[in-house]
mmCIF file with all atom_site columns, C-alpha atoms in Angstrom:
data_model
loop_
_atom_site.group_PDB
_atom_site.id
_atom_site.type_symbol
_atom_site.label_atom_id
_atom_site.label_alt_id
_atom_site.label_comp_id
_atom_site.label_asym_id
_atom_site.label_entity_id
_atom_site.label_seq_id
_atom_site.pdbx_PDB_ins_code
_atom_site.Cartn_x
_atom_site.Cartn_y
_atom_site.Cartn_z
_atom_site.occupancy
_atom_site.B_iso_or_equiv
_atom_site.pdbx_formal_charge
_atom_site.auth_seq_id
_atom_site.auth_comp_id
_atom_site.auth_asym_id
_atom_site.auth_atom_id
_atom_site.pdbx_PDB_model_num
ATOM 1   C CA . MET U 1 1   ? -35.289 -5.832  59.277 1.00 0.00 ? 1   MET U CA 1
ATOM 2   C CA . ALA U 1 2   ? -33.000 -5.032  56.830 1.00 0.00 ? 2   ALA U CA 1
ATOM 3   C CA . LEU U 1 3   ? -32.791 -1.871  55.171 1.00 0.00 ? 3   LEU U CA 1
ATOM 4   C CA . PHE U 1 4   ? -31.917 -1.545  51.231 1.00 0.00 ? 4   PHE U CA 1
ATOM 5   C CA . SER U 1 5   ? -28.776 -1.157  50.378 1.00 0.00 ? 5   SER U CA 1
ATOM 6   C CA . PHE U 1 6   ? -27.324 0.624   46.902 1.00 0.00 ? 6   PHE U CA 1
ATOM 7   C CA . TYR U 1 7   ? -23.862 -0.188  47.530 1.00 0.00 ? 7   TYR U CA 1
ATOM 8   C CA . ASN U 1 8   ? -23.841 -3.941  47.907 1.00 0.00 ? 8   ASN U CA 1
ATOM 9   C CA . VAL U 1 9   ? -26.356 -5.241  45.691 1.00 0.00 ? 9   VAL U CA 1
ATOM 10  C CA . ARG U 1 10  ? -25.639 -8.990  44.747 1.00 0.00 ? 10  ARG U CA 1
ATOM 11  C CA . LYS U 1 11  ? -24.666 -9.579  41.034 1.00 0.00 ? 11  LYS U CA 1
ATOM 12  C CA . PRO U 1 12  ? -26.480 -12.568 39.820 1.00 0.00 ? 12  PRO U CA 1
ATOM 13  C CA . ARG U 1 13  ? -25.223 -16.048 39.660 1.00 0.00 ? 13  ARG U CA 1
ATOM 14  C CA . GLN U 1 14  ? -24.031 -16.688 35.919 1.00 0.00 ? 14  GLN U CA 1
ATOM 15  C CA . PHE U 1 15  ? -24.598 -19.639 34.264 1.00 0.00 ? 15  PHE U CA 1
ATOM 16  C CA . THR U 1 16  ? -22.155 -21.701 33.345 1.00 0.00 ? 16  THR U CA 1
ATOM 17  C CA . HIS U 1 17  ? -22.171 -24.896 30.960 1.00 0.00 ? 17  HIS U CA 1
ATOM 18  C CA . LYS U 1 18  ? -19.226 -27.555 31.315 1.00 0.00 ? 18  LYS U CA 1
ATOM 19  C CA . PRO U 1 19  ? -19.376 -29.928 28.756 1.00 0.00 ? 19  PRO U CA 1
ATOM 20  C CA . ILE U 1 20  ? -18.931 -33.587 29.495 1.00 0.00 ? 20  ILE U CA 1
ATOM 21  C CA . TYR U 1 21  ? -17.111 -34.340 26.110 1.00 0.00 ? 21  TYR U CA 1
ATOM 22  C CA . TRP U 1 22  ? -16.061 -32.337 23.466 1.00 0.00 ? 22  TRP U CA 1
ATOM 23  C CA . ASP U 1 23  ? -13.759 -33.116 20.535 1.00 0.00 ? 23  ASP U CA 1
ATOM 24  C CA . PRO U 1 24  ? -12.842 -30.098 18.466 1.00 0.00 ? 24  PRO U CA 1
ATOM 25  C CA . ARG U 1 25  ? -11.735 -32.204 15.807 1.00 0.00 ? 25  ARG U CA 1
ATOM 26  C CA . ARG U 1 26  ? -14.733 -33.850 15.378 1.00 0.00 ? 26  ARG U CA 1
ATOM 27  C CA . GLU U 1 27  ? -16.468 -30.675 15.601 1.00 0.00 ? 27  GLU U CA 1
ATOM 28  C CA . ALA U 1 28  ? -13.977 -29.310 12.358 1.00 0.00 ? 28  ALA U CA 1
ATOM 29  C CA . LEU U 1 29  ? -14.759 -32.662 10.222 1.00 0.00 ? 29  LEU U CA 1
ATOM 30  C CA . GLU U 1 30  ? -18.664 -32.388 10.834 1.00 0.00 ? 30  GLU U CA 1
ATOM 31  C CA . GLU U 1 31  ? -18.503 -28.308 9.724  1.00 0.00 ? 31  GLU U CA 1
ATOM 32  C CA . ARG U 1 32  ? -16.069 -29.012 6.608  1.00 0.00 ? 32  ARG U CA 1
ATOM 33  C CA . ILE U 1 33  ? -18.630 -31.715 5.342  1.00 0.00 ? 33  ILE U CA 1
ATOM 34  C CA . CYS U 1 34  ? -21.365 -29.848 5.489  1.00 0.00 ? 34  CYS U CA 1
ATOM 35  C CA . LYS U 1 35  ? -19.714 -26.899 3.893  1.00 0.00 ? 35  LYS U CA 1
ATOM 36  C CA . VAL U 1 36  ? -18.823 -29.437 1.203  1.00 0.00 ? 36  VAL U CA 1
ATOM 37  C CA . LYS U 1 37  ? -22.391 -30.322 0.844  1.00 0.00 ? 37  LYS U CA 1
ATOM 38  C CA . ARG U 1 38  ? -23.855 -27.253 0.985  1.00 0.00 ? 38  ARG U CA 1
ATOM 39  C CA . GLU U 1 39  ? -21.322 -26.350 -1.611 1.00 0.00 ? 39  GLU U CA 1
ATOM 40  C CA . MET U 1 40  ? -22.685 -29.701 -3.986 1.00 0.00 ? 40  MET U CA 1
ATOM 41  C CA . GLY U 1 41  ? -26.280 -28.271 -3.105 1.00 0.00 ? 41  GLY U CA 1
ATOM 42  C CA . VAL U 1 42  ? -27.310 -31.530 -1.184 1.00 0.00 ? 42  VAL U CA 1
ATOM 43  C CA . ILE U 1 43  ? -28.235 -29.190 1.504  1.00 0.00 ? 43  ILE U CA 1
ATOM 44  C CA . PRO U 1 44  ? -29.333 -25.504 1.353  1.00 0.00 ? 44  PRO U CA 1
ATOM 45  C CA . ASP U 1 45  ? -27.743 -22.616 3.183  1.00 0.00 ? 45  ASP U CA 1
ATOM 46  C CA . ARG U 1 46  ? -27.799 -21.556 6.418  1.00 0.00 ? 46  ARG U CA 1
ATOM 47  C CA . PRO U 1 47  ? -28.988 -17.780 7.338  1.00 0.00 ? 47  PRO U CA 1
ATOM 48  C CA . GLU U 1 48  ? -25.473 -17.284 8.749  1.00 0.00 ? 48  GLU U CA 1
ATOM 49  C CA . ASP U 1 49  ? -23.933 -17.626 5.493  1.00 0.00 ? 49  ASP U CA 1
ATOM 50  C CA . TYR U 1 50  ? -25.913 -14.457 4.100  1.00 0.00 ? 50  TYR U CA 1
ATOM 51  C CA . LYS U 1 51  ? -24.575 -12.779 6.692  1.00 0.00 ? 51  LYS U CA 1
ATOM 52  C CA . PRO U 1 52  ? -21.683 -10.766 4.396  1.00 0.00 ? 52  PRO U CA 1
ATOM 53  C CA . ALA U 1 53  ? -23.890 -10.139 1.657  1.00 0.00 ? 53  ALA U CA 1
ATOM 54  C CA . ILE U 1 54  ? -26.737 -8.468  4.044  1.00 0.00 ? 54  ILE U CA 1
ATOM 55  C CA . ARG U 1 55  ? -24.155 -6.126  5.642  1.00 0.00 ? 55  ARG U CA 1
ATOM 56  C CA . GLY U 1 56  ? -23.826 -2.746  4.438  1.00 0.00 ? 56  GLY U CA 1
ATOM 57  C CA . THR U 1 57  ? -27.206 -2.937  2.167  1.00 0.00 ? 57  THR U CA 1
ATOM 58  C CA . PHE U 1 58  ? -29.360 -0.772  4.592  1.00 0.00 ? 58  PHE U CA 1
ATOM 59  C CA . VAL U 1 59  ? -26.936 2.029   4.069  1.00 0.00 ? 59  VAL U CA 1
ATOM 60  C CA . GLU U 1 60  ? -27.072 1.624   0.299  1.00 0.00 ? 60  GLU U CA 1
ATOM 61  C CA . GLY U 1 61  ? -30.831 1.634   0.485  1.00 0.00 ? 61  GLY U CA 1
ATOM 62  C CA . THR U 1 62  ? -31.593 5.174   2.391  1.00 0.00 ? 62  THR U CA 1
ATOM 63  C CA . ARG U 1 63  ? -30.305 8.651   0.500  1.00 0.00 ? 63  ARG U CA 1
ATOM 64  C CA . HIS U 1 64  ? -29.639 10.180  4.226  1.00 0.00 ? 64  HIS U CA 1
ATOM 65  C CA . LEU U 1 65  ? -27.276 7.663   5.249  1.00 0.00 ? 65  LEU U CA 1
ATOM 66  C CA . LYS U 1 66  ? -25.668 6.901   1.199  1.00 0.00 ? 66  LYS U CA 1
ATOM 67  C CA . LYS U 1 67  ? -24.892 10.499  1.674  1.00 0.00 ? 67  LYS U CA 1
ATOM 68  C CA . SER U 1 68  ? -23.656 10.757  5.385  1.00 0.00 ? 68  SER U CA 1
ATOM 69  C CA . LYS U 1 69  ? -21.526 8.106   4.324  1.00 0.00 ? 69  LYS U CA 1
ATOM 70  C CA . SER U 1 70  ? -20.049 9.547   1.267  1.00 0.00 ? 70  SER U CA 1
ATOM 71  C CA . ASN U 1 71  ? -19.237 12.727  2.775  1.00 0.00 ? 71  ASN U CA 1
ATOM 72  C CA . GLY U 1 72  ? -16.758 10.303  5.553  1.00 0.00 ? 72  GLY U CA 1
ATOM 73  C CA . GLY U 1 73  ? -19.209 10.621  8.214  1.00 0.00 ? 73  GLY U CA 1
ATOM 74  C CA . ASP U 1 74  ? -18.836 8.142   11.160 1.00 0.00 ? 74  ASP U CA 1
ATOM 75  C CA . VAL U 1 75  ? -19.958 7.582   14.440 1.00 0.00 ? 75  VAL U CA 1
ATOM 76  C CA . GLN U 1 76  ? -17.307 9.861   15.782 1.00 0.00 ? 76  GLN U CA 1
ATOM 77  C CA . ASN U 1 77  ? -18.435 12.474  13.721 1.00 0.00 ? 77  ASN U CA 1
ATOM 78  C CA . ARG U 1 78  ? -21.739 12.438  14.288 1.00 0.00 ? 78  ARG U CA 1
ATOM 79  C CA . LEU U 1 79  ? -21.172 12.165  18.015 1.00 0.00 ? 79  LEU U CA 1
ATOM 80  C CA . TYR U 1 80  ? -18.490 15.337  17.614 1.00 0.00 ? 80  TYR U CA 1
ATOM 81  C CA . ARG U 1 81  ? -21.560 17.616  15.931 1.00 0.00 ? 81  ARG U CA 1
ATOM 82  C CA . ASN U 1 82  ? -23.809 16.335  18.395 1.00 0.00 ? 82  ASN U CA 1
ATOM 83  C CA . MET U 1 83  ? -21.701 17.741  21.470 1.00 0.00 ? 83  MET U CA 1
ATOM 84  C CA . ARG U 1 84  ? -20.563 20.858  19.789 1.00 0.00 ? 84  ARG U CA 1
ATOM 85  C CA . LEU U 1 85  ? -24.403 21.556  19.042 1.00 0.00 ? 85  LEU U CA 1
ATOM 86  C CA . LEU U 1 86  ? -25.544 20.393  22.791 1.00 0.00 ? 86  LEU U CA 1
ATOM 87  C CA . LEU U 1 87  ? -22.693 22.930  23.806 1.00 0.00 ? 87  LEU U CA 1
ATOM 88  C CA . ILE U 1 88  ? -24.115 26.030  21.571 1.00 0.00 ? 88  ILE U CA 1
ATOM 89  C CA . LEU U 1 89  ? -27.269 25.757  22.828 1.00 0.00 ? 89  LEU U CA 1
ATOM 90  C CA . ALA U 1 90  ? -26.099 25.578  26.830 1.00 0.00 ? 90  ALA U CA 1
ATOM 91  C CA . VAL U 1 91  ? -23.797 28.800  25.806 1.00 0.00 ? 91  VAL U CA 1
ATOM 92  C CA . ALA U 1 92  ? -27.167 30.587  24.154 1.00 0.00 ? 92  ALA U CA 1
ATOM 93  C CA . GLY U 1 93  ? -29.107 29.307  27.169 1.00 0.00 ? 93  GLY U CA 1
ATOM 94  C CA . VAL U 1 94  ? -26.658 30.820  29.805 1.00 0.00 ? 94  VAL U CA 1
ATOM 95  C CA . LEU U 1 95  ? -26.414 33.536  27.864 1.00 0.00 ? 95  LEU U CA 1
ATOM 96  C CA . PHE U 1 96  ? -30.205 34.406  27.536 1.00 0.00 ? 96  PHE U CA 1
ATOM 97  C CA . TRP U 1 97  ? -31.099 33.693  31.046 1.00 0.00 ? 97  TRP U CA 1
ATOM 98  C CA . TYR U 1 98  ? -28.060 36.007  31.895 1.00 0.00 ? 98  TYR U CA 1
ATOM 99  C CA . LEU U 1 99  ? -29.668 38.692  29.486 1.00 0.00 ? 99  LEU U CA 1
ATOM 100 C CA . PHE U 1 100 ? -32.923 38.758  29.971 1.00 0.00 ? 100 PHE U CA 1
ATOM 101 C CA . LEU U 1 101 ? -33.934 37.043  32.709 1.00 0.00 ? 101 LEU U CA 1
ATOM 102 C CA . LYS U 1 102 ? -31.450 38.087  35.693 1.00 0.00 ? 102 LYS U CA 1
#
């Protein structure tokens, strides 16, 4: 009977697709043809084409995120402020324990 081990965990097998035949020139040509047809209006636009237009609209639609962005707040700044708050709370907790509970 085998025991369960946390140290020798097997990784799952990865799916690897090996195409039988792939022509990059043909794929690029088809992409250019689709792009020209989209510009002419023959076929409708794809949702992927709207990605640049959508990016950033959520931030512009909310007051608090727009204020944070205009103040120069980014992920690094927010992380720094959160870590500083946790450090202050930890020091206050240790002082409370030392002064009142000990």
